């Protein structure tokens, strides 16, 4: 009975009333101390719920006159059926009872009952005693607490249903609120019935607005909780529908967990791909950063070219200024009769020629501008030179250049580095070795075609070697100074000592340690000589052509490579080849730099001014020619034309200086570009760092998805277990409902005596508890003493 305290049954009131009405029925038994009886326990409560007194009416139904022996801890006893006295010795009561119903009353010594009842009254929020409320007006609140009394055998509290009844007269109250009550009408009153299930405690709150407040007694009735519940009448279909939904949801939950597990696996695979992609991105950005540094090197080269262009533009402006001075003198020659008269005839004769020349000058200027604009759009190398470069690449085994279409700045840069590596390789060895290139003539043609003028200048100066000896001495000193200040980037990559020659290894010394130090010293000296020779040859080529035997011999002697069979061996050929490749590469870089300069809007505007000035010059000369047809008018018109020419040259002069200023602006712009490229390289470094962090983050994401996959696996195990546990939920619910019905049927409770455990044959024990009512005293009316009620009158009044 203790386990199902929360099950509420709305029919409790009817069942309780029936139990009380029929509780007075008695069973016929044999005479003696084991005669069956009923105990009706009456409790008089004070208005605060405390116990004022308890008496018990013991009821017997006898088929014949019987000697009764009963037990109870009474202060006093009274025969309610006959005038025969009852004998009380201790807690034993004896008498002879007649046939039929026999009742006797016993007043208990104790004031303890199975329930503790506490009642409080509040009016307008202030607690008051019940007798103070009679006739009051205001907002009333009544609180009732029903709890367990631990001083009494808990079997009564755990197995008895308690019904509390509060009657409120609606003639003097309104706005009645009674949560949890079963409300019934009794005349003009509302009867509030509260059912307190076995083993439960309860708090009751009643509120109302009252006027001239009065209230009937509050009563409590307790009987064993026993309901005749038919399991077959309880429909569980709707509950089974819900359990079916639960099972379906469990299946879907399990399936969803499986799908989530698959998705987590796919997420893990995706995270792995993302991790690989981030690593690839990191590698790509690192390559991008390297390219940014290469771009910075190219911009530096462009800057050098724009510096040269600015110098040339300044020289052009100086030339135009000289032209302007000449035109000014020409205009001055027409001032005065002698100058104008002397030149008039010659001017007339040369007018047509000057007109034609002016047209050609204008066309030439236009052609010059067009040619300059087209410089950057042409290929700097002829097809023949490209074929020579392809042949060179094939000779040295450089596979990046396969045909003339693959010849460009990038592949030539790679070929130059490749040749440099070959040169350093030769310089790192002891002897000259075998020649790497066989077709030496094809290599010689590269610098010869592109540097014919340098060769001619060299041939002219060969006859004056003696007079130039001092200059060569200065150049040699400059070369040596340059060699001493070489940067770490110009040094060969290999820092290993070159192997010892056969001659060195054959020498003997007194100790192996001395021999090793001597060999290392000789090797270092020879290596330095060879590397200095390579540097000398490179610097020397910048000043003149060094295909002549004199230069070759100088290189070989400087490198201490006396073992080479002739001056045309591998080192010289490679140096020549690299110089030719570097020249071709420089052509590409120069064209690219020039194109960038010519595409500048300022330069284009200056070209336009130049062509417009040439056109103006052409028009001026045409006017001069037309004026020469008439000598009379010609002098005046020629003067005017000369003035126009002077004006045009002034404009040309202004344009020249604007061109010079524009090239300076271009020079400044390229400097800004170099600064921007520096920022680009800095940003690429930041980007490289960010890509590294991204790669690290994707690694963490991959680890997290692995953990997620493990967690989803545990979730799936849980959903499978939930699915398994709910598979037989219908059977479990049936089992629990049957247990509840069995417990509420009361079949497992055996009635026991409230007054003494010596009374072993008790059919029924019921409790009737009541407070006094709250009444307004009648004024001017004398109080009359009512005659005492008989037992039957008192019993019937309980149910009125």
PDB file of C-alpha atoms in Angstrom, residues 362-624:
ATOM      1  CA  UNK A 362      56.990  64.640 -89.204  1.00  0.00           C
ATOM      2  CA  UNK A 363      56.718  61.166 -90.697  1.00  0.00           C
ATOM      3  CA  UNK A 364      60.025  60.254 -89.085  1.00  0.00           C
ATOM      4  CA  UNK A 365      58.819  61.456 -85.696  1.00  0.00           C
ATOM      5  CA  UNK A 366      55.643  59.462 -86.106  1.00  0.00           C
ATOM      6  CA  UNK A 367      57.659  56.440 -87.184  1.00  0.00           C
ATOM      7  CA  UNK A 368      60.041  56.961 -84.263  1.00  0.00           C
ATOM      8  CA  UNK A 369      57.162  57.098 -81.813  1.00  0.00           C
ATOM      9  CA  UNK A 370      55.555  54.043 -83.393  1.00  0.00           C
ATOM     10  CA  UNK A 371      58.876  52.209 -83.339  1.00  0.00           C
ATOM     11  CA  UNK A 372      59.420  53.099 -79.662  1.00  0.00           C
ATOM     12  CA  UNK A 373      55.914  51.965 -78.791  1.00  0.00           C
ATOM     13  CA  UNK A 374      56.504  48.700 -80.616  1.00  0.00           C
ATOM     14  CA  UNK A 375      59.864  47.966 -78.998  1.00  0.00           C
ATOM     15  CA  UNK A 376      58.375  46.155 -76.060  1.00  0.00           C
ATOM     16  CA  UNK A 377      56.051  44.118 -78.268  1.00  0.00           C
ATOM     17  CA  UNK A 378      58.757  42.467 -80.374  1.00  0.00           C
ATOM     18  CA  UNK A 379      60.827  39.422 -79.657  1.00  0.00           C
ATOM     19  CA  UNK A 380      64.425  40.537 -78.889  1.00  0.00           C
ATOM     20  CA  UNK A 381      65.971  37.400 -80.392  1.00  0.00           C
ATOM     21  CA  UNK A 382      65.989  36.283 -83.972  1.00  0.00           C
ATOM     22  CA  UNK A 383      64.918  32.804 -84.955  1.00  0.00           C
ATOM     23  CA  UNK A 384      68.530  31.972 -85.730  1.00  0.00           C
ATOM     24  CA  UNK A 385      69.672  32.964 -82.238  1.00  0.00           C
ATOM     25  CA  UNK A 386      66.865  30.964 -80.674  1.00  0.00           C
ATOM     26  CA  UNK A 387      67.963  27.943 -82.673  1.00  0.00           C
ATOM     27  CA  UNK A 388      71.524  28.461 -81.422  1.00  0.00           C
ATOM     28  CA  UNK A 389      70.212  28.573 -77.828  1.00  0.00           C
ATOM     29  CA  UNK A 390      68.219  25.375 -78.411  1.00  0.00           C
ATOM     30  CA  UNK A 391      71.387  23.734 -79.721  1.00  0.00           C
ATOM     31  CA  UNK A 392      73.334  24.962 -76.711  1.00  0.00           C
ATOM     32  CA  UNK A 393      70.711  23.575 -74.308  1.00  0.00           C
ATOM     33  CA  UNK A 394      70.832  20.193 -76.038  1.00  0.00           C
ATOM     34  CA  UNK A 395      74.644  20.189 -75.905  1.00  0.00           C
ATOM     35  CA  UNK A 396      74.787  20.774 -72.167  1.00  0.00           C
ATOM     36  CA  UNK A 397      71.845  18.482 -71.393  1.00  0.00           C
ATOM     37  CA  UNK A 398      69.409  21.202 -70.222  1.00  0.00           C
ATOM     38  CA  UNK A 399      66.004  19.578 -70.880  1.00  0.00           C
ATOM     39  CA  UNK A 400      63.789  22.619 -70.143  1.00  0.00           C
ATOM     40  CA  UNK A 401      64.538  24.111 -73.615  1.00  0.00           C
ATOM     41  CA  UNK A 402      63.316  21.706 -76.312  1.00  0.00           C
ATOM     42  CA  UNK A 403      62.514  24.042 -79.215  1.00  0.00           C
ATOM     43  CA  UNK A 404      62.520  27.735 -80.110  1.00  0.00           C
ATOM     44  CA  UNK A 405      59.034  28.191 -78.648  1.00  0.00           C
ATOM     45  CA  UNK A 406      60.338  27.247 -75.186  1.00  0.00           C
ATOM     46  CA  UNK A 407      63.005  29.976 -75.249  1.00  0.00           C
ATOM     47  CA  UNK A 408      61.909  32.699 -72.823  1.00  0.00           C
ATOM     48  CA  UNK A 409      63.186  34.617 -69.803  1.00  0.00           C
ATOM     49  CA  UNK A 410      62.360  31.809 -67.350  1.00  0.00           C
ATOM     50  CA  UNK A 411      64.032  29.002 -69.287  1.00  0.00           C
ATOM     51  CA  UNK A 412      67.075  31.193 -70.117  1.00  0.00           C
ATOM     52  CA  UNK A 413      67.429  32.020 -66.405  1.00  0.00           C
ATOM     53  CA  UNK A 414      67.426  28.300 -65.635  1.00  0.00           C
ATOM     54  CA  UNK A 415      69.981  27.629 -68.395  1.00  0.00           C
ATOM     55  CA  UNK A 416      72.246  30.375 -67.039  1.00  0.00           C
ATOM     56  CA  UNK A 417      72.158  28.862 -63.557  1.00  0.00           C
ATOM     57  CA  UNK A 418      72.809  25.441 -65.055  1.00  0.00           C
ATOM     58  CA  UNK A 419      75.901  26.713 -66.939  1.00  0.00           C
ATOM     59  CA  UNK A 420      77.107  28.475 -63.815  1.00  0.00           C
ATOM     60  CA  UNK A 421      76.898  25.190 -61.949  1.00  0.00           C
ATOM     61  CA  UNK A 422      78.982  23.531 -64.714  1.00  0.00           C
ATOM     62  CA  UNK A 423      81.572  26.313 -64.485  1.00  0.00           C
ATOM     63  CA  UNK A 424      81.813  26.035 -60.713  1.00  0.00           C
ATOM     64  CA  UNK A 425      82.113  22.282 -61.088  1.00  0.00           C
ATOM     65  CA  UNK A 426      85.183  22.701 -63.312  1.00  0.00           C
ATOM     66  CA  UNK A 427      86.667  25.301 -61.007  1.00  0.00           C
ATOM     67  CA  UNK A 428      86.210  22.899 -58.086  1.00  0.00           C
ATOM     68  CA  UNK A 429      88.326  20.178 -59.751  1.00  0.00           C
ATOM     69  CA  UNK A 430      92.124  20.016 -60.106  1.00  0.00           C
ATOM     70  CA  UNK A 431      92.559  19.857 -63.866  1.00  0.00           C
ATOM     71  CA  UNK A 432      90.752  20.961 -66.942  1.00  0.00           C
ATOM     72  CA  UNK A 433      89.385  17.523 -67.765  1.00  0.00           C
ATOM     73  CA  UNK A 434      87.631  16.718 -71.027  1.00  0.00           C
ATOM     74  CA  UNK A 435      85.679  19.418 -72.813  1.00  0.00           C
ATOM     75  CA  UNK A 436      81.928  19.306 -72.106  1.00  0.00           C
ATOM     76  CA  UNK A 437      81.018  20.975 -75.384  1.00  0.00           C
ATOM     77  CA  UNK A 438      82.235  19.674 -78.738  1.00  0.00           C
ATOM     78  CA  UNK A 439      80.793  22.250 -81.119  1.00  0.00           C
ATOM     79  CA  UNK A 440      82.782  25.241 -79.864  1.00  0.00           C
ATOM     80  CA  UNK A 441      82.110  27.384 -82.931  1.00  0.00           C
ATOM     81  CA  UNK A 442      78.347  27.336 -82.308  1.00  0.00           C
ATOM     82  CA  UNK A 443      78.916  28.667 -78.809  1.00  0.00           C
ATOM     83  CA  UNK A 444      81.239  31.399 -79.979  1.00  0.00           C
ATOM     84  CA  UNK A 445      78.605  32.734 -82.352  1.00  0.00           C
ATOM     85  CA  UNK A 446      76.267  33.757 -79.513  1.00  0.00           C
ATOM     86  CA  UNK A 447      78.339  36.667 -78.184  1.00  0.00           C
ATOM     87  CA  UNK A 448      79.784  37.444 -81.631  1.00  0.00           C
ATOM     88  CA  UNK A 449      76.344  38.129 -83.169  1.00  0.00           C
ATOM     89  CA  UNK A 450      75.120  40.274 -80.316  1.00  0.00           C
ATOM     90  CA  UNK A 451      78.372  42.111 -79.655  1.00  0.00           C
ATOM     91  CA  UNK A 452      79.840  42.863 -83.103  1.00  0.00           C
ATOM     92  CA  UNK A 453      80.466  46.419 -82.188  1.00  0.00           C
ATOM     93  CA  UNK A 454      82.335  45.406 -79.028  1.00  0.00           C
ATOM     94  CA  UNK A 455      84.497  43.034 -81.129  1.00  0.00           C
ATOM     95  CA  UNK A 456      85.320  45.783 -83.601  1.00  0.00           C
ATOM     96  CA  UNK A 457      86.245  48.132 -80.784  1.00  0.00           C
ATOM     97  CA  UNK A 458      88.461  45.401 -79.337  1.00  0.00           C
ATOM     98  CA  UNK A 459      90.283  44.862 -82.669  1.00  0.00           C
ATOM     99  CA  UNK A 460      90.903  48.584 -83.027  1.00  0.00           C
ATOM    100  CA  UNK A 461      92.403  48.792 -79.596  1.00  0.00           C
ATOM    101  CA  UNK A 462      94.694  45.764 -79.978  1.00  0.00           C
ATOM    102  CA  UNK A 463      97.259  47.913 -81.806  1.00  0.00           C
ATOM    103  CA  UNK A 464      97.365  50.274 -78.873  1.00  0.00           C
ATOM    104  CA  UNK A 465      97.953  47.690 -76.123  1.00  0.00           C
ATOM    105  CA  UNK A 466     101.106  49.387 -74.974  1.00  0.00           C
ATOM    106  CA  UNK A 467      99.467  52.780 -74.559  1.00  0.00           C
ATOM    107  CA  UNK A 468      96.552  51.162 -72.735  1.00  0.00           C
ATOM    108  CA  UNK A 469      98.767  49.216 -70.345  1.00  0.00           C
ATOM    109  CA  UNK A 470      98.190  51.700 -67.565  1.00  0.00           C
ATOM    110  CA  UNK A 471      94.407  51.460 -68.056  1.00  0.00           C
ATOM    111  CA  UNK A 472      94.540  47.665 -67.964  1.00  0.00           C
ATOM    112  CA  UNK A 473      96.532  47.921 -64.754  1.00  0.00           C
ATOM    113  CA  UNK A 474      93.785  50.078 -63.218  1.00  0.00           C
ATOM    114  CA  UNK A 475      91.135  47.639 -64.462  1.00  0.00           C
ATOM    115  CA  UNK A 476      93.055  44.741 -62.925  1.00  0.00           C
ATOM    116  CA  UNK A 477      93.203  46.579 -59.605  1.00  0.00           C
ATOM    117  CA  UNK A 478      89.459  47.212 -59.783  1.00  0.00           C
ATOM    118  CA  UNK A 479      88.879  43.509 -60.537  1.00  0.00           C
ATOM    119  CA  UNK A 480      90.963  42.449 -57.573  1.00  0.00           C
ATOM    120  CA  UNK A 481      89.091  44.896 -55.364  1.00  0.00           C
ATOM    121  CA  UNK A 482      85.779  43.510 -56.658  1.00  0.00           C
ATOM    122  CA  UNK A 483      86.908  39.962 -55.962  1.00  0.00           C
ATOM    123  CA  UNK A 484      87.698  40.877 -52.371  1.00  0.00           C
ATOM    124  CA  UNK A 485      84.160  42.282 -51.810  1.00  0.00           C
ATOM    125  CA  UNK A 486      82.204  39.417 -53.335  1.00  0.00           C
ATOM    126  CA  UNK A 487      79.002  38.572 -51.416  1.00  0.00           C
ATOM    127  CA  UNK A 488      78.096  35.195 -50.058  1.00  0.00           C
ATOM    128  CA  UNK A 489      75.557  34.736 -52.877  1.00  0.00           C
ATOM    129  CA  UNK A 490      78.385  34.821 -55.545  1.00  0.00           C
ATOM    130  CA  UNK A 491      80.412  32.122 -53.816  1.00  0.00           C
ATOM    131  CA  UNK A 492      80.022  28.589 -55.111  1.00  0.00           C
ATOM    132  CA  UNK A 493      77.551  26.388 -53.287  1.00  0.00           C
ATOM    133  CA  UNK A 494      80.075  23.653 -52.598  1.00  0.00           C
ATOM    134  CA  UNK A 495      82.350  24.344 -49.660  1.00  0.00           C
ATOM    135  CA  UNK A 496      84.131  21.020 -49.825  1.00  0.00           C
ATOM    136  CA  UNK A 497      87.856  21.007 -50.522  1.00  0.00           C
ATOM    137  CA  UNK A 498      88.746  19.972 -54.088  1.00  0.00           C
ATOM    138  CA  UNK A 499      90.367  16.552 -54.385  1.00  0.00           C
ATOM    139  CA  UNK A 500      94.149  16.402 -54.410  1.00  0.00           C
ATOM    140  CA  UNK A 501      95.935  15.972 -57.720  1.00  0.00           C
ATOM    141  CA  UNK A 502      98.075  12.945 -58.481  1.00  0.00           C
ATOM    142  CA  UNK A 503     101.176  15.109 -58.160  1.00  0.00           C
ATOM    143  CA  UNK A 504     100.209  16.316 -54.699  1.00  0.00           C
ATOM    144  CA  UNK A 505      99.233  12.826 -53.505  1.00  0.00           C
ATOM    145  CA  UNK A 506     102.588  11.476 -54.680  1.00  0.00           C
ATOM    146  CA  UNK A 507     104.627  13.780 -52.539  1.00  0.00           C
ATOM    147  CA  UNK A 508     106.106  12.440 -49.338  1.00  0.00           C
ATOM    148  CA  UNK A 509     106.516  14.185 -45.980  1.00  0.00           C
ATOM    149  CA  UNK A 510     107.988  13.314 -42.650  1.00  0.00           C
ATOM    150  CA  UNK A 511     104.535  12.778 -41.031  1.00  0.00           C
ATOM    151  CA  UNK A 512     100.975  12.129 -42.268  1.00  0.00           C
ATOM    152  CA  UNK A 513      99.662  15.168 -40.312  1.00  0.00           C
ATOM    153  CA  UNK A 514     102.166  17.558 -41.982  1.00  0.00           C
ATOM    154  CA  UNK A 515     101.405  16.036 -45.366  1.00  0.00           C
ATOM    155  CA  UNK A 516      97.601  16.580 -44.863  1.00  0.00           C
ATOM    156  CA  UNK A 517      98.046  20.223 -43.875  1.00  0.00           C
ATOM    157  CA  UNK A 518     100.325  20.893 -46.846  1.00  0.00           C
ATOM    158  CA  UNK A 519      97.949  19.260 -49.325  1.00  0.00           C
ATOM    159  CA  UNK A 520      94.980  21.232 -47.937  1.00  0.00           C
ATOM    160  CA  UNK A 521      96.910  24.507 -48.254  1.00  0.00           C
ATOM    161  CA  UNK A 522      97.866  23.790 -51.891  1.00  0.00           C
ATOM    162  CA  UNK A 523      94.303  22.757 -52.735  1.00  0.00           C
ATOM    163  CA  UNK A 524      92.818  25.913 -51.203  1.00  0.00           C
ATOM    164  CA  UNK A 525      95.231  28.143 -53.130  1.00  0.00           C
ATOM    165  CA  UNK A 526      94.396  26.463 -56.428  1.00  0.00           C
ATOM    166  CA  UNK A 527      90.681  26.648 -55.786  1.00  0.00           C
ATOM    167  CA  UNK A 528      90.912  30.360 -55.014  1.00  0.00           C
ATOM    168  CA  UNK A 529      92.860  30.921 -58.236  1.00  0.00           C
ATOM    169  CA  UNK A 530      90.277  29.096 -60.316  1.00  0.00           C
ATOM    170  CA  UNK A 531      87.361  30.926 -58.751  1.00  0.00           C
ATOM    171  CA  UNK A 532      89.152  34.288 -59.158  1.00  0.00           C
ATOM    172  CA  UNK A 533      89.670  33.404 -62.818  1.00  0.00           C
ATOM    173  CA  UNK A 534      85.934  32.810 -63.241  1.00  0.00           C
ATOM    174  CA  UNK A 535      85.174  36.140 -61.588  1.00  0.00           C
ATOM    175  CA  UNK A 536      87.801  37.927 -63.693  1.00  0.00           C
ATOM    176  CA  UNK A 537      86.382  36.467 -66.875  1.00  0.00           C
ATOM    177  CA  UNK A 538      82.869  37.503 -65.966  1.00  0.00           C
ATOM    178  CA  UNK A 539      83.835  41.073 -65.141  1.00  0.00           C
ATOM    179  CA  UNK A 540      86.119  41.341 -68.147  1.00  0.00           C
ATOM    180  CA  UNK A 541      83.330  40.356 -70.517  1.00  0.00           C
ATOM    181  CA  UNK A 542      81.310  43.357 -69.414  1.00  0.00           C
ATOM    182  CA  UNK A 543      83.981  45.657 -70.859  1.00  0.00           C
ATOM    183  CA  UNK A 544      85.029  43.899 -74.060  1.00  0.00           C
ATOM    184  CA  UNK A 545      84.790  40.743 -76.073  1.00  0.00           C
ATOM    185  CA  UNK A 546      87.093  38.068 -74.719  1.00  0.00           C
ATOM    186  CA  UNK A 547      86.959  35.487 -77.503  1.00  0.00           C
ATOM    187  CA  UNK A 548      90.473  36.435 -78.473  1.00  0.00           C
ATOM    188  CA  UNK A 549      93.235  34.062 -77.513  1.00  0.00           C
ATOM    189  CA  UNK A 550      94.908  36.665 -75.319  1.00  0.00           C
ATOM    190  CA  UNK A 551      91.942  36.789 -72.972  1.00  0.00           C
ATOM    191  CA  UNK A 552      91.606  33.019 -72.907  1.00  0.00           C
ATOM    192  CA  UNK A 553      95.244  32.603 -72.020  1.00  0.00           C
ATOM    193  CA  UNK A 554      94.821  35.159 -69.246  1.00  0.00           C
ATOM    194  CA  UNK A 555      91.875  33.165 -67.779  1.00  0.00           C
ATOM    195  CA  UNK A 556      93.759  29.879 -67.916  1.00  0.00           C
ATOM    196  CA  UNK A 557      96.852  31.367 -66.338  1.00  0.00           C
ATOM    197  CA  UNK A 558      94.827  33.035 -63.595  1.00  0.00           C
ATOM    198  CA  UNK A 559      93.069  29.751 -62.875  1.00  0.00           C
ATOM    199  CA  UNK A 560      96.355  27.850 -62.851  1.00  0.00           C
ATOM    200  CA  UNK A 561      94.878  25.407 -65.356  1.00  0.00           C
ATOM    201  CA  UNK A 562      98.051  24.773 -67.272  1.00  0.00           C
ATOM    202  CA  UNK A 563      96.963  21.222 -68.026  1.00  0.00           C
ATOM    203  CA  UNK A 564      94.278  22.412 -70.510  1.00  0.00           C
ATOM    204  CA  UNK A 565      95.283  21.287 -74.034  1.00  0.00           C
ATOM    205  CA  UNK A 566      94.448  24.637 -75.717  1.00  0.00           C
ATOM    206  CA  UNK A 567      92.705  27.976 -74.960  1.00  0.00           C
ATOM    207  CA  UNK A 568      89.389  26.739 -76.358  1.00  0.00           C
ATOM    208  CA  UNK A 569      88.723  24.090 -73.737  1.00  0.00           C
ATOM    209  CA  UNK A 570      85.612  23.531 -71.554  1.00  0.00           C
ATOM    210  CA  UNK A 571      85.923  26.359 -69.042  1.00  0.00           C
ATOM    211  CA  UNK A 572      86.340  29.086 -71.648  1.00  0.00           C
ATOM    212  CA  UNK A 573      83.552  27.641 -73.776  1.00  0.00           C
ATOM    213  CA  UNK A 574      81.200  27.499 -70.788  1.00  0.00           C
ATOM    214  CA  UNK A 575      82.062  31.056 -69.805  1.00  0.00           C
ATOM    215  CA  UNK A 576      81.394  32.215 -73.372  1.00  0.00           C
ATOM    216  CA  UNK A 577      78.142  30.250 -73.487  1.00  0.00           C
ATOM    217  CA  UNK A 578      76.961  31.624 -70.167  1.00  0.00           C
ATOM    218  CA  UNK A 579      77.775  35.177 -71.211  1.00  0.00           C
ATOM    219  CA  UNK A 580      75.738  34.713 -74.411  1.00  0.00           C
ATOM    220  CA  UNK A 581      72.807  33.228 -72.462  1.00  0.00           C
ATOM    221  CA  UNK A 582      72.987  36.087 -69.942  1.00  0.00           C
ATOM    222  CA  UNK A 583      72.929  38.593 -72.818  1.00  0.00           C
ATOM    223  CA  UNK A 584      69.831  36.920 -74.299  1.00  0.00           C
ATOM    224  CA  UNK A 585      68.229  36.841 -70.843  1.00  0.00           C
ATOM    225  CA  UNK A 586      69.086  40.519 -70.365  1.00  0.00           C
ATOM    226  CA  UNK A 587      67.393  41.300 -73.691  1.00  0.00           C
ATOM    227  CA  UNK A 588      64.181  39.731 -72.479  1.00  0.00           C
ATOM    228  CA  UNK A 589      64.375  41.512 -69.149  1.00  0.00           C
ATOM    229  CA  UNK A 590      65.205  44.832 -70.822  1.00  0.00           C
ATOM    230  CA  UNK A 591      62.290  44.470 -73.268  1.00  0.00           C
ATOM    231  CA  UNK A 592      59.967  43.715 -70.380  1.00  0.00           C
ATOM    232  CA  UNK A 593      61.218  46.762 -68.459  1.00  0.00           C
ATOM    233  CA  UNK A 594      60.934  49.037 -71.511  1.00  0.00           C
ATOM    234  CA  UNK A 595      57.433  47.822 -72.225  1.00  0.00           C
ATOM    235  CA  UNK A 596      56.396  48.647 -68.663  1.00  0.00           C
ATOM    236  CA  UNK A 597      57.829  52.150 -69.042  1.00  0.00           C
ATOM    237  CA  UNK A 598      56.300  52.786 -72.463  1.00  0.00           C
ATOM    238  CA  UNK A 599      52.860  51.669 -71.288  1.00  0.00           C
ATOM    239  CA  UNK A 600      52.881  54.378 -68.641  1.00  0.00           C
ATOM    240  CA  UNK A 601      50.088  56.950 -69.421  1.00  0.00           C
ATOM    241  CA  UNK A 602      52.478  59.848 -68.832  1.00  0.00           C
ATOM    242  CA  UNK A 603      54.960  58.550 -71.420  1.00  0.00           C
ATOM    243  CA  UNK A 604      52.127  57.976 -73.912  1.00  0.00           C
ATOM    244  CA  UNK A 605      50.982  61.566 -73.391  1.00  0.00           C
ATOM    245  CA  UNK A 606      54.517  62.798 -74.025  1.00  0.00           C
ATOM    246  CA  UNK A 607      54.695  60.753 -77.238  1.00  0.00           C
ATOM    247  CA  UNK A 608      51.475  62.416 -78.321  1.00  0.00           C
ATOM    248  CA  UNK A 609      52.913  65.858 -77.617  1.00  0.00           C
ATOM    249  CA  UNK A 610      56.019  64.936 -79.619  1.00  0.00           C
ATOM    250  CA  UNK A 611      53.978  63.884 -82.674  1.00  0.00           C
ATOM    251  CA  UNK A 612      51.797  66.984 -82.372  1.00  0.00           C
ATOM    252  CA  UNK A 613      54.923  69.183 -82.206  1.00  0.00           C
ATOM    253  CA  UNK A 614      56.334  67.463 -85.312  1.00  0.00           C
ATOM    254  CA  UNK A 615      53.040  68.029 -87.108  1.00  0.00           C
ATOM    255  CA  UNK A 616      53.099  71.667 -86.095  1.00  0.00           C
ATOM    256  CA  UNK A 617      56.633  71.883 -87.413  1.00  0.00           C
ATOM    257  CA  UNK A 618      55.489  70.359 -90.698  1.00  0.00           C
ATOM    258  CA  UNK A 619      52.686  72.877 -91.023  1.00  0.00           C
ATOM    259  CA  UNK A 620      55.060  75.752 -90.281  1.00  0.00           C
ATOM    260  CA  UNK A 621      57.509  74.677 -92.941  1.00  0.00           C
ATOM    261  CA  UNK A 622      54.652  74.263 -95.430  1.00  0.00           C
ATOM    262  CA  UNK A 623      53.620  77.812 -94.747  1.00  0.00           C
ATOM    263  CA  UNK A 624      57.208  78.900 -95.273  1.00  0.00           C
TER     264      UNK A 624
END
